[in-house]
Coordinates of N, CA and C in Angstrom, one line a residue:
Chain E
K1 N 21.4 3.9 -12.6 CA 20.3 3.5 -13.5 C 19.1 4.4 -13.1
A2 N 18.5 5.0 -14.1 CA 17.3 5.8 -13.9 C 16.2 5.0 -13.4
G3 N 15.3 5.5 -12.5 CA 14.2 4.8 -12.0 C 13.0 5.0 -13.0
V4 N 11.8 4.6 -12.5 CA 10.6 4.7 -13.2 C 10.2 6.2 -13.2
T5 N 9.9 6.7 -14.4 CA 9.5 8.1 -14.6 C 8.1 8.2 -15.0
Q6 N 7.3 9.0 -14.2 CA 5.9 9.2 -14.6 C 5.7 10.7 -14.8
T7 N 4.9 10.9 -15.9 CA 4.5 12.3 -16.2 C 3.1 12.4 -16.5
P8 N 2.4 13.5 -16.2 CA 2.9 14.6 -15.4 C 2.9 14.2 -13.9
R9 N 3.4 15.0 -13.0 CA 3.3 14.7 -11.6 C 1.9 15.0 -11.0
Y10 N 1.3 16.1 -11.5 CA 0.0 16.6 -11.1 C -0.9 16.9 -12.2
L11 N -2.1 16.6 -12.1 CA -3.1 16.9 -13.1 C -4.4 17.3 -12.4
I12 N -5.1 18.4 -12.9 CA -6.4 18.7 -12.5 C -7.3 18.7 -13.7
K13 N -8.4 17.9 -13.6 CA -9.3 17.8 -14.7 C -10.7 18.0 -14.2
T14 N -11.6 18.2 -15.1 CA -13.0 18.3 -14.8 C -13.8 17.1 -15.1
R15 N -14.8 16.8 -14.4 CA -15.7 15.6 -14.7 C -16.1 15.6 -16.1
G16 N -16.0 14.4 -16.7 CA -16.4 14.2 -18.1 C -15.2 14.3 -19.1
Q17 N -14.1 14.9 -18.6 CA -13.0 14.9 -19.5 C -12.2 13.6 -19.5
Q18 N -11.2 13.5 -20.4 CA -10.4 12.3 -20.4 C -8.9 12.7 -20.1
V19 N -8.1 11.8 -19.7 CA -6.8 12.1 -19.3 C -5.8 10.9 -19.7
T20 N -4.6 11.3 -20.1 CA -3.6 10.3 -20.4 C -2.4 10.5 -19.6
L21 N -2.0 9.4 -18.9 CA -0.8 9.4 -18.1 C 0.3 8.6 -18.7
S22 N 1.6 9.0 -18.5 CA 2.7 8.4 -19.1 C 3.6 7.7 -18.1
C23 N 4.3 6.7 -18.6 CA 5.2 6.0 -17.7 C 6.4 5.4 -18.5
S24 N 7.6 5.8 -18.1 CA 8.8 5.2 -18.7 C 9.5 4.2 -17.7
P25 N 9.6 3.0 -18.0 CA 10.1 2.0 -17.1 C 11.6 2.1 -17.0
I26 N 12.1 1.3 -16.0 CA 13.6 1.2 -15.8 C 14.1 0.5 -17.1
S27 N 15.2 0.9 -17.6 CA 15.8 0.3 -18.7 C 16.0 -1.2 -18.6
G28 N 15.5 -2.0 -19.5 CA 15.6 -3.4 -19.5 C 14.4 -4.1 -18.9
H29 N 13.5 -3.3 -18.2 CA 12.3 -3.9 -17.7 C 11.2 -3.9 -18.8
R30 N 10.6 -5.1 -19.0 CA 9.6 -5.2 -20.0 C 8.2 -5.3 -19.5
S31 N 8.0 -5.4 -18.2 CA 6.7 -5.5 -17.6 C 6.4 -4.1 -17.0
V32 N 5.2 -3.6 -17.3 CA 4.7 -2.4 -16.7 C 3.4 -2.6 -16.1
S33 N 3.2 -2.2 -14.8 CA 1.9 -2.4 -14.1 C 1.4 -1.0 -13.7
W34 N 0.1 -0.9 -13.6 CA -0.5 0.4 -13.1 C -1.3 0.1 -11.9
Y35 N -1.2 1.0 -10.9 CA -2.0 0.9 -9.7 C -2.7 2.2 -9.3
Q36 N -3.8 2.1 -8.7 CA -4.5 3.3 -8.2 C -4.4 3.3 -6.7
Q37 N -4.0 4.4 -6.1 CA -3.9 4.5 -4.7 C -4.8 5.6 -4.2
T38 N -5.7 5.2 -3.3 CA -6.5 6.2 -2.6 C -6.5 5.9 -1.1
P39 N -6.8 6.9 -0.3 CA -6.7 6.8 1.2 C -7.6 5.6 1.7
G40 N -8.7 5.5 1.1 CA -9.6 4.5 1.6 C -9.4 3.1 1.2
Q41 N -8.9 2.9 -0.1 CA -8.8 1.6 -0.7 C -7.3 1.1 -0.8
G42 N -6.4 2.0 -0.5 CA -5.0 1.6 -0.7 C -4.6 1.4 -2.1
L43 N -3.7 0.6 -2.4 CA -3.2 0.3 -3.8 C -4.1 -0.8 -4.4
Q44 N -4.7 -0.4 -5.6 CA -5.6 -1.3 -6.3 C -5.0 -1.6 -7.7
F45 N -4.9 -2.8 -8.1 CA -4.3 -3.2 -9.4 C -5.2 -2.8 -10.5
L46 N -4.6 -2.1 -11.5 CA -5.4 -1.7 -12.7 C -5.1 -2.7 -13.8
F47 N -3.9 -2.8 -14.3 CA -3.5 -3.7 -15.4 C -2.0 -3.8 -15.5
E48 N -1.6 -4.8 -16.2 CA -0.2 -5.1 -16.4 C 0.0 -5.3 -17.9
Y49 N 1.1 -4.8 -18.4 CA 1.5 -5.0 -19.8 C 2.9 -5.6 -19.9
F50 N 3.0 -6.5 -20.9 CA 4.3 -7.1 -21.2 C 4.4 -7.3 -22.7
S51 N 5.5 -6.8 -23.2 CA 5.7 -6.9 -24.7 C 4.4 -6.5 -25.5
E52 N 4.0 -5.3 -25.1 CA 2.9 -4.6 -25.8 C 1.5 -5.3 -25.6
T53 N 1.4 -6.3 -24.8 CA 0.2 -7.0 -24.6 C -0.3 -6.9 -23.2
Q54 N -1.6 -6.7 -23.0 CA -2.1 -6.7 -21.6 C -2.2 -8.1 -21.1
R55 N -1.5 -8.3 -20.0 CA -1.3 -9.7 -19.5 C -2.3 -10.0 -18.3
N56 N -2.8 -8.9 -17.7 CA -3.7 -9.1 -16.5 C -4.4 -7.8 -16.3
K57 N -5.6 -7.9 -15.8 CA -6.5 -6.7 -15.6 C -7.2 -6.8 -14.3
G58 N -7.3 -5.7 -13.6 CA -8.0 -5.6 -12.3 C -9.5 -5.3 -12.5
N59 N -10.2 -5.1 -11.4 CA -11.6 -4.9 -11.5 C -12.0 -3.4 -11.6
F60 N -11.6 -2.8 -12.7 CA -11.9 -1.4 -12.9 C -12.8 -1.3 -14.2
P61 N -13.6 -0.3 -14.3 CA -14.5 -0.2 -15.5 C -13.7 0.0 -16.7
G62 N -14.4 -0.2 -17.9 CA -13.7 0.0 -19.1 C -13.2 1.4 -19.5
R63 N -13.6 2.4 -18.6 CA -13.1 3.7 -18.9 C -11.6 3.8 -18.7
F64 N -11.1 2.8 -17.9 CA -9.7 2.8 -17.7 C -9.0 1.8 -18.7
S65 N -8.1 2.4 -19.4 CA -7.4 1.6 -20.4 C -5.9 1.9 -20.5
G66 N -5.2 1.1 -21.1 CA -3.8 1.3 -21.2 C -3.2 0.8 -22.5
R67 N -1.9 1.1 -22.7 CA -1.2 0.4 -23.8 C 0.3 0.5 -23.5
Q68 N 1.0 -0.3 -24.2 CA 2.5 -0.4 -24.1 C 3.1 -0.3 -25.4
F69 N 4.2 0.5 -25.5 CA 4.8 0.6 -26.8 C 6.0 -0.3 -27.0
S70 N 6.6 -0.4 -28.1 CA 7.7 -1.3 -28.4 C 8.9 -1.1 -27.5
N71 N 9.0 0.2 -27.1 CA 10.2 0.5 -26.2 C 9.9 0.3 -24.7
S72 N 8.7 -0.4 -24.4 CA 8.2 -0.7 -23.1 C 7.6 0.5 -22.4
R73 N 7.7 1.7 -22.9 CA 7.0 2.8 -22.3 C 5.5 2.5 -22.3
S74 N 4.8 3.0 -21.3 CA 3.3 2.7 -21.3 C 2.5 4.0 -21.0
E75 N 1.3 4.0 -21.5 CA 0.4 5.1 -21.2 C -0.9 4.5 -20.6
M76 N -1.5 5.3 -19.8 CA -2.8 4.9 -19.2 C -3.8 6.0 -19.5
N77 N -5.0 5.6 -19.9 CA -6.0 6.6 -20.3 C -7.3 6.4 -19.4
V78 N -7.8 7.4 -19.0 CA -9.1 7.4 -18.3 C -10.1 8.3 -19.0
S79 N -11.2 7.8 -19.5 CA -12.2 8.6 -20.2 C -13.3 8.9 -19.3
T80 N -14.1 9.9 -19.6 CA -15.3 10.3 -18.9 C -15.0 10.3 -17.4
L81 N -14.1 11.2 -17.0 CA -13.7 11.2 -15.6 C -14.8 11.5 -14.6
E82 N -14.7 10.8 -13.5 CA -15.7 11.0 -12.4 C -14.9 11.5 -11.2
L83 N -15.6 12.1 -10.2 CA -15.0 12.6 -9.0 C -14.2 11.5 -8.3
G84 N -14.7 10.3 -8.3 CA -14.1 9.2 -7.6 C -12.8 8.7 -8.2
D85 N -12.5 9.2 -9.4 CA -11.2 8.9 -10.0 C -10.0 9.6 -9.5
S86 N -10.3 10.6 -8.6 CA -9.2 11.4 -8.0 C -8.4 10.4 -7.2
A87 N -7.1 10.4 -7.5 CA -6.2 9.4 -6.8 C -4.8 9.6 -7.2
L88 N -3.9 8.9 -6.6 CA -2.5 8.8 -7.1 C -2.4 7.6 -7.9
Y89 N -2.0 7.8 -9.2 CA -1.8 6.7 -10.1 C -0.3 6.3 -10.2
L90 N 0.0 5.1 -9.9 CA 1.4 4.6 -9.8 C 1.7 3.6 -10.9
C91 N 2.8 3.8 -11.5 CA 3.3 2.9 -12.5 C 4.5 2.1 -11.9
A92 N 4.6 0.9 -12.2 CA 5.7 0.1 -11.7 C 6.2 -0.8 -12.8
S93 N 7.5 -1.0 -12.8 CA 8.1 -1.9 -13.8 C 8.9 -3.0 -13.1
S94 N 9.1 -4.1 -13.9 CA 9.8 -5.2 -13.3 C 10.4 -6.0 -14.5
L95 N 11.3 -7.0 -14.1 CA 11.9 -7.8 -15.1 C 11.0 -8.9 -15.6
A96 N 9.8 -9.0 -15.1 CA 8.7 -9.9 -15.6 C 9.0 -11.4 -15.3
R97 N 10.0 -11.6 -14.4 CA 10.2 -13.0 -14.0 C 9.3 -13.2 -12.7
E98 N 8.9 -14.4 -12.5 CA 8.0 -14.6 -11.3 C 8.7 -14.1 -10.1
N99 N 7.9 -13.4 -9.3 CA 8.4 -12.8 -8.0 C 9.5 -11.7 -8.2
S100 N 9.7 -11.2 -9.4 CA 10.5 -10.1 -9.6 C 9.8 -8.9 -8.9
P101 N 10.6 -8.1 -8.0 CA 9.9 -7.0 -7.3 C 9.5 -5.9 -8.3
L102 N 8.4 -5.3 -8.0 CA 8.0 -4.1 -8.7 C 8.7 -2.9 -8.2
H103 N 9.2 -2.1 -9.2 CA 9.8 -0.8 -8.8 C 8.9 0.3 -9.3
F104 N 8.5 1.1 -8.3 CA 7.5 2.1 -8.6 C 8.0 3.5 -8.9
G105 N 7.3 4.2 -9.8 CA 7.6 5.6 -10.0 C 6.9 6.4 -8.8
N106 N 7.0 7.8 -8.9 CA 6.5 8.6 -7.8 C 5.0 9.0 -8.1
G107 N 4.5 8.5 -9.2 CA 3.0 8.7 -9.4 C 2.6 10.0 -10.1
T108 N 1.4 9.9 -10.5 CA 0.7 11.1 -11.0 C -0.5 11.3 -10.1
R109 N -0.6 12.5 -9.5 CA -1.7 12.9 -8.7 C -2.8 13.5 -9.5
L110 N -3.9 12.8 -9.7 CA -5.0 13.3 -10.5 C -6.1 13.8 -9.6
T111 N -6.5 15.0 -9.8 CA -7.7 15.6 -9.1 C -8.8 15.9 -10.1
V112 N -9.9 15.4 -9.8 CA -11.1 15.6 -10.7 C -12.1 16.5 -10.0
T113 N -12.4 17.6 -10.6 CA -13.3 18.6 -10.0 C -14.6 18.7 -10.7
Chain Z
E1 N -12.0 -14.9 -0.6 CA -11.4 -13.9 -1.3 C -10.0 -13.6 -0.8
D2 N -9.1 -13.4 -1.8 CA -7.7 -13.1 -1.4 C -7.7 -11.7 -0.7
Q3 N -6.9 -11.7 0.4 CA -6.9 -10.5 1.2 C -5.6 -10.3 2.0
V4 N -5.2 -9.1 2.1 CA -4.0 -8.8 2.9 C -4.4 -7.7 3.9
T5 N -4.1 -8.0 5.2 CA -4.5 -7.1 6.3 C -3.3 -6.7 7.1
Q6 N -3.1 -5.4 7.3 CA -2.0 -4.9 8.1 C -2.4 -4.3 9.4
S7 N -1.6 -4.5 10.4 CA -1.9 -3.8 11.7 C -0.6 -3.5 12.4
P8 N -0.6 -2.5 13.2 CA -1.7 -1.5 13.4 C -1.8 -0.6 12.2
E9 N -2.9 0.2 12.1 CA -3.0 1.2 11.0 C -1.9 2.3 11.2
A10 N -1.7 2.7 12.4 CA -0.7 3.7 12.7 C 0.0 3.3 14.0
L11 N 1.3 3.7 14.1 CA 2.1 3.4 15.2 C 3.1 4.5 15.5
R12 N 3.1 4.9 16.7 CA 4.0 6.0 17.1 C 5.0 5.5 18.1
L13 N 6.3 5.6 17.8 CA 7.4 5.1 18.6 C 8.3 6.2 19.0
Q14 N 9.0 6.0 20.1 CA 10.1 6.9 20.5 C 11.4 6.4 19.8
E15 N 12.3 7.2 19.5 CA 13.5 6.8 18.9 C 14.2 5.8 19.8
G16 N 14.6 4.6 19.2 CA 15.2 3.6 20.0 C 14.2 2.5 20.5
E17 N 12.9 2.8 20.4 CA 11.9 1.8 20.9 C 11.5 0.8 19.8
S18 N 12.0 -0.4 20.0 CA 11.7 -1.4 18.9 C 10.3 -1.9 18.9
S19 N 9.8 -2.3 17.8 CA 8.4 -2.8 17.6 C 8.3 -3.7 16.4
S20 N 7.1 -4.2 16.2 CA 6.9 -5.0 15.0 C 5.6 -4.6 14.3
L21 N 5.5 -4.7 13.0 CA 4.4 -4.5 12.2 C 3.9 -5.8 11.7
N22 N 2.6 -6.0 11.6 CA 2.0 -7.3 11.2 C 1.3 -7.2 9.8
C23 N 1.5 -8.2 9.1 CA 0.8 -8.4 7.8 C 0.2 -9.8 7.7
S24 N -1.1 -9.9 7.8 CA -1.7 -11.2 7.7 C -2.3 -11.4 6.3
Y25 N -2.3 -12.6 5.8 CA -2.8 -12.8 4.5 C -3.7 -14.0 4.4
T26 N -4.7 -13.9 3.6 CA -5.5 -15.1 3.2 C -5.4 -15.1 1.7
V27 N -4.4 -15.7 1.1 CA -4.1 -15.7 -0.3 C -3.8 -17.2 -0.7
S28 N -4.6 -17.7 -1.6 CA -4.4 -19.0 -2.1 C -3.2 -19.1 -2.9
G29 N -2.4 -20.1 -2.6 CA -1.2 -20.3 -3.4 C -0.2 -19.2 -3.4
L30 N 0.1 -18.7 -2.2 CA 1.1 -17.6 -2.0 C 2.4 -18.0 -2.7
R31 N 2.9 -17.1 -3.5 CA 4.2 -17.3 -4.2 C 5.3 -16.4 -3.7
G32 N 4.9 -15.3 -3.0 CA 5.8 -14.3 -2.5 C 5.1 -13.3 -1.7
L33 N 5.9 -12.7 -0.8 CA 5.3 -11.6 0.1 C 6.3 -10.5 0.0
F34 N 5.8 -9.3 -0.3 CA 6.7 -8.2 -0.5 C 6.5 -7.1 0.6
W35 N 7.6 -6.5 1.0 CA 7.4 -5.3 1.8 C 8.0 -4.1 1.1
Y36 N 7.2 -3.0 1.3 CA 7.6 -1.7 0.7 C 7.5 -0.6 1.7
R37 N 8.3 0.4 1.5 CA 8.2 1.6 2.3 C 7.8 2.8 1.4
Q38 N 6.8 3.6 1.9 CA 6.4 4.7 1.1 C 6.5 6.0 1.9
D39 N 7.2 7.0 1.4 CA 7.3 8.3 1.9 C 6.3 9.2 1.3
P40 N 5.8 10.2 2.0 CA 4.8 11.1 1.5 C 5.2 11.7 0.2
G41 N 4.3 11.7 -0.8 CA 4.5 12.2 -2.1 C 5.4 11.4 -3.0
K42 N 5.7 10.2 -2.6 CA 6.6 9.3 -3.4 C 5.9 7.9 -3.6
G43 N 6.4 7.2 -4.6 CA 6.0 5.9 -4.8 C 6.6 4.9 -3.8
P44 N 6.0 3.7 -3.7 CA 6.6 2.7 -2.8 C 8.0 2.3 -3.2
E45 N 8.8 2.1 -2.2 CA 10.2 1.7 -2.4 C 10.3 0.3 -1.9
F46 N 10.8 -0.6 -2.8 CA 11.0 -2.0 -2.5 C 12.0 -2.3 -1.3
L47 N 11.6 -3.1 -0.4 CA 12.4 -3.5 0.7 C 12.8 -5.0 0.7
F48 N 11.9 -5.9 0.7 CA 12.2 -7.3 0.8 C 11.1 -8.1 0.0
T49 N 11.6 -9.3 -0.4 CA 10.7 -10.4 -0.9 C 11.0 -11.6 0.0
L50 N 9.9 -12.2 0.5 CA 10.0 -13.5 1.2 C 9.2 -14.5 0.4
Y51 N 9.8 -15.7 0.3 CA 9.2 -16.7 -0.5 C 8.5 -17.9 0.2
S52 N 9.0 -18.2 1.4 CA 8.5 -19.4 2.1 C 8.5 -19.2 3.6
A53 N 7.7 -19.9 4.3 CA 7.6 -19.9 5.7 C 8.9 -20.2 6.4
G54 N 9.3 -19.4 7.3 CA 10.5 -19.5 8.0 C 11.6 -18.6 7.5
E55 N 11.4 -18.0 6.3 CA 12.4 -17.2 5.7 C 12.5 -15.8 6.5
E56 N 13.7 -15.3 6.6 CA 13.9 -14.0 7.2 C 14.9 -13.2 6.3
K57 N 14.7 -11.9 6.2 CA 15.5 -11.0 5.5 C 15.8 -9.8 6.3
E58 N 17.0 -9.2 6.3 CA 17.4 -8.1 7.1 C 18.0 -7.0 6.2
K59 N 17.7 -5.7 6.7 CA 18.3 -4.6 6.0 C 18.4 -3.5 7.0
E60 N 19.6 -3.2 7.5 CA 19.8 -2.1 8.5 C 19.0 -2.4 9.7
R61 N 18.0 -1.6 10.1 CA 17.3 -1.8 11.3 C 16.0 -2.6 11.1
L62 N 15.8 -3.1 9.9 CA 14.6 -3.8 9.5 C 14.8 -5.3 9.4
K63 N 13.9 -6.1 9.9 CA 14.0 -7.5 9.6 C 12.6 -8.0 9.3
A64 N 12.4 -8.7 8.2 CA 11.1 -9.3 7.8 C 11.1 -10.8 8.0
T65 N 10.0 -11.3 8.5 CA 9.9 -12.7 8.7 C 8.5 -13.2 8.1
L66 N 8.5 -14.5 7.8 CA 7.2 -15.0 7.1 C 6.8 -16.3 7.8
T67 N 5.5 -16.4 8.1 CA 5.0 -17.7 8.5 C 3.9 -18.1 7.5
K68 N 3.2 -19.2 7.7 CA 2.2 -19.6 6.8 C 1.0 -18.7 6.7
K69 N 0.8 -17.9 7.7 CA -0.4 -17.0 7.8 C -0.1 -15.5 7.8
E70 N 1.2 -15.2 8.2 CA 1.5 -13.8 8.3 C 2.9 -13.4 8.2
S71 N 3.2 -12.2 8.1 CA 4.6 -11.7 8.0 C 4.7 -10.6 9.0
F72 N 5.9 -10.4 9.5 CA 6.2 -9.4 10.5 C 7.4 -8.6 9.9
L73 N 7.3 -7.3 10.2 CA 8.4 -6.4 9.9 C 8.9 -5.8 11.3
H74 N 10.0 -6.3 11.7 CA 10.6 -5.9 13.0 C 11.5 -4.7 12.8
I75 N 11.3 -3.7 13.6 CA 12.1 -2.5 13.5 C 12.9 -2.4 14.8
T76 N 14.2 -2.5 14.8 CA 15.0 -2.4 15.9 C 15.6 -1.1 16.1
A77 N 15.5 -0.5 17.3 CA 16.1 0.8 17.6 C 15.8 1.8 16.5
P78 N 14.5 2.1 16.2 CA 14.2 3.0 15.0 C 14.7 4.4 15.2
K79 N 14.9 5.1 14.1 CA 15.3 6.5 14.1 C 14.2 7.3 13.4
P80 N 14.2 8.6 13.6 CA 13.2 9.4 12.9 C 13.1 9.2 11.4
E81 N 14.2 8.9 10.8 CA 14.2 8.7 9.3 C 13.5 7.4 8.9
D82 N 13.2 6.6 9.9 CA 12.4 5.4 9.6 C 10.9 5.7 9.5
S83 N 10.5 6.9 9.8 CA 9.1 7.3 9.7 C 8.6 7.2 8.2
A84 N 7.6 6.5 8.0 CA 7.0 6.2 6.6 C 5.8 5.3 6.8
T85 N 5.2 5.1 5.7 CA 4.1 4.1 5.6 C 4.8 2.8 5.1
Y86 N 4.5 1.7 5.8 CA 5.1 0.4 5.4 C 3.9 -0.4 4.8
L87 N 4.1 -0.9 3.6 CA 3.1 -1.7 2.9 C 3.6 -3.1 2.7
C88 N 2.7 -4.1 2.8 CA 3.0 -5.4 2.4 C 2.1 -5.8 1.3
A89 N 2.6 -6.7 0.4 CA 1.8 -7.1 -0.7 C 2.1 -8.6 -1.0
A90 N 1.0 -9.3 -1.4 CA 1.1 -10.7 -1.7 C 1.0 -11.0 -3.2
F91 N 1.8 -11.9 -3.6 CA 1.8 -12.4 -5.0 C 1.3 -13.8 -5.0
H92 N 0.3 -14.1 -5.8 CA -0.1 -15.5 -5.8 C -0.4 -15.9 -7.3
G93 N -0.7 -17.2 -7.4 CA -1.0 -17.7 -8.7 C 0.2 -18.1 -9.5
G94 N 0.0 -18.5 -10.7 CA 1.2 -18.9 -11.5 C 1.5 -17.9 -12.6
G95 N 2.5 -18.3 -13.3 CA 2.9 -17.4 -14.4 C 3.7 -16.2 -13.9
A96 N 4.1 -15.4 -14.9 CA 5.0 -14.3 -14.5 C 4.2 -13.0 -14.3
T97 N 2.9 -13.1 -14.2 CA 2.1 -11.9 -14.0 C 2.5 -11.2 -12.7
N98 N 2.4 -9.9 -12.7 CA 2.8 -9.1 -11.6 C 1.7 -8.4 -10.8
K99 N 0.6 -9.1 -10.7 CA -0.5 -8.6 -10.0 C -0.3 -8.8 -8.5
L100 N -0.1 -7.8 -7.7 CA 0.1 -7.9 -6.3 C -1.2 -7.4 -5.5
I101 N -1.5 -8.1 -4.4 CA -2.5 -7.7 -3.5 C -1.9 -6.9 -2.3
F102 N -2.2 -5.6 -2.2 CA -1.6 -4.8 -1.2 C -2.5 -4.7 0.0
G103 N -1.8 -4.6 1.2 CA -2.5 -4.2 2.4 C -2.6 -2.7 2.4
T104 N -3.3 -2.1 3.3 CA -3.5 -0.7 3.4 C -2.4 0.1 4.1
G105 N -1.5 -0.7 4.7 CA -0.3 0.0 5.2 C -0.3 0.3 6.7
T106 N 0.9 0.4 7.3 CA 1.0 0.9 8.6 C 1.8 2.2 8.6
L107 N 1.2 3.3 9.1 CA 1.9 4.6 9.2 C 2.7 4.6 10.4
L108 N 4.0 4.6 10.3 CA 5.0 4.7 11.4 C 5.5 6.1 11.6
A109 N 5.4 6.5 12.8 CA 6.0 7.8 13.2 C 7.0 7.6 14.3
V110 N 8.3 7.9 14.1 CA 9.3 7.8 15.1 C 9.7 9.2 15.6
Q111 N 9.5 9.4 16.9 CA 9.8 10.7 17.5 C 11.1 10.7 18.1
P112 N 11.9 11.8 17.9 CA 13.2 11.9 18.5 C 13.2 12.1 20.0

């Protein structure tokens, strides 16, 4: 069974630009979550989508948004990029049952210059 | 405030030298405690879920245990390939939401 696929693996953007990251979940998984990982803060929850609806949201500014499509694939968008947005962005999928483990992709490394 | 704290931040072991990693949590209504392994340049890989105090789970050289305040990841006779960052994460609250609170991890280096 194919794992969680994230594209692209690496991105370099300039301050003020916007970026879209993509995530394809494991087949049959309907929940997709996004996390930001930085050396200082560790993994921070961004948001979770289930059946095309945002089910939960972390404490990030409105510049961070996402969506989920009918095939469970998800995209995350960051507008007006800031230097502090440089991080590894991880997508995870799960069966969406309580305590179902999250299965992570290998992330998109975003560098903002 | 809900919080997960891992210690030590880094641990260096000789091959075969057993040790334990600690994950303490202050999370209201804990519903599950997860352990993950993360290799450089990769996403976290799921290892265990623990649901209630007293529960233990094992996989190869790893054993995870859970009390009401903390979880331990015991590594018995580690090998160099066990070198990685080990993350724990707490799930709380109700419903099927998948918001996890992660600790900042323990970086384990096992020297041959």
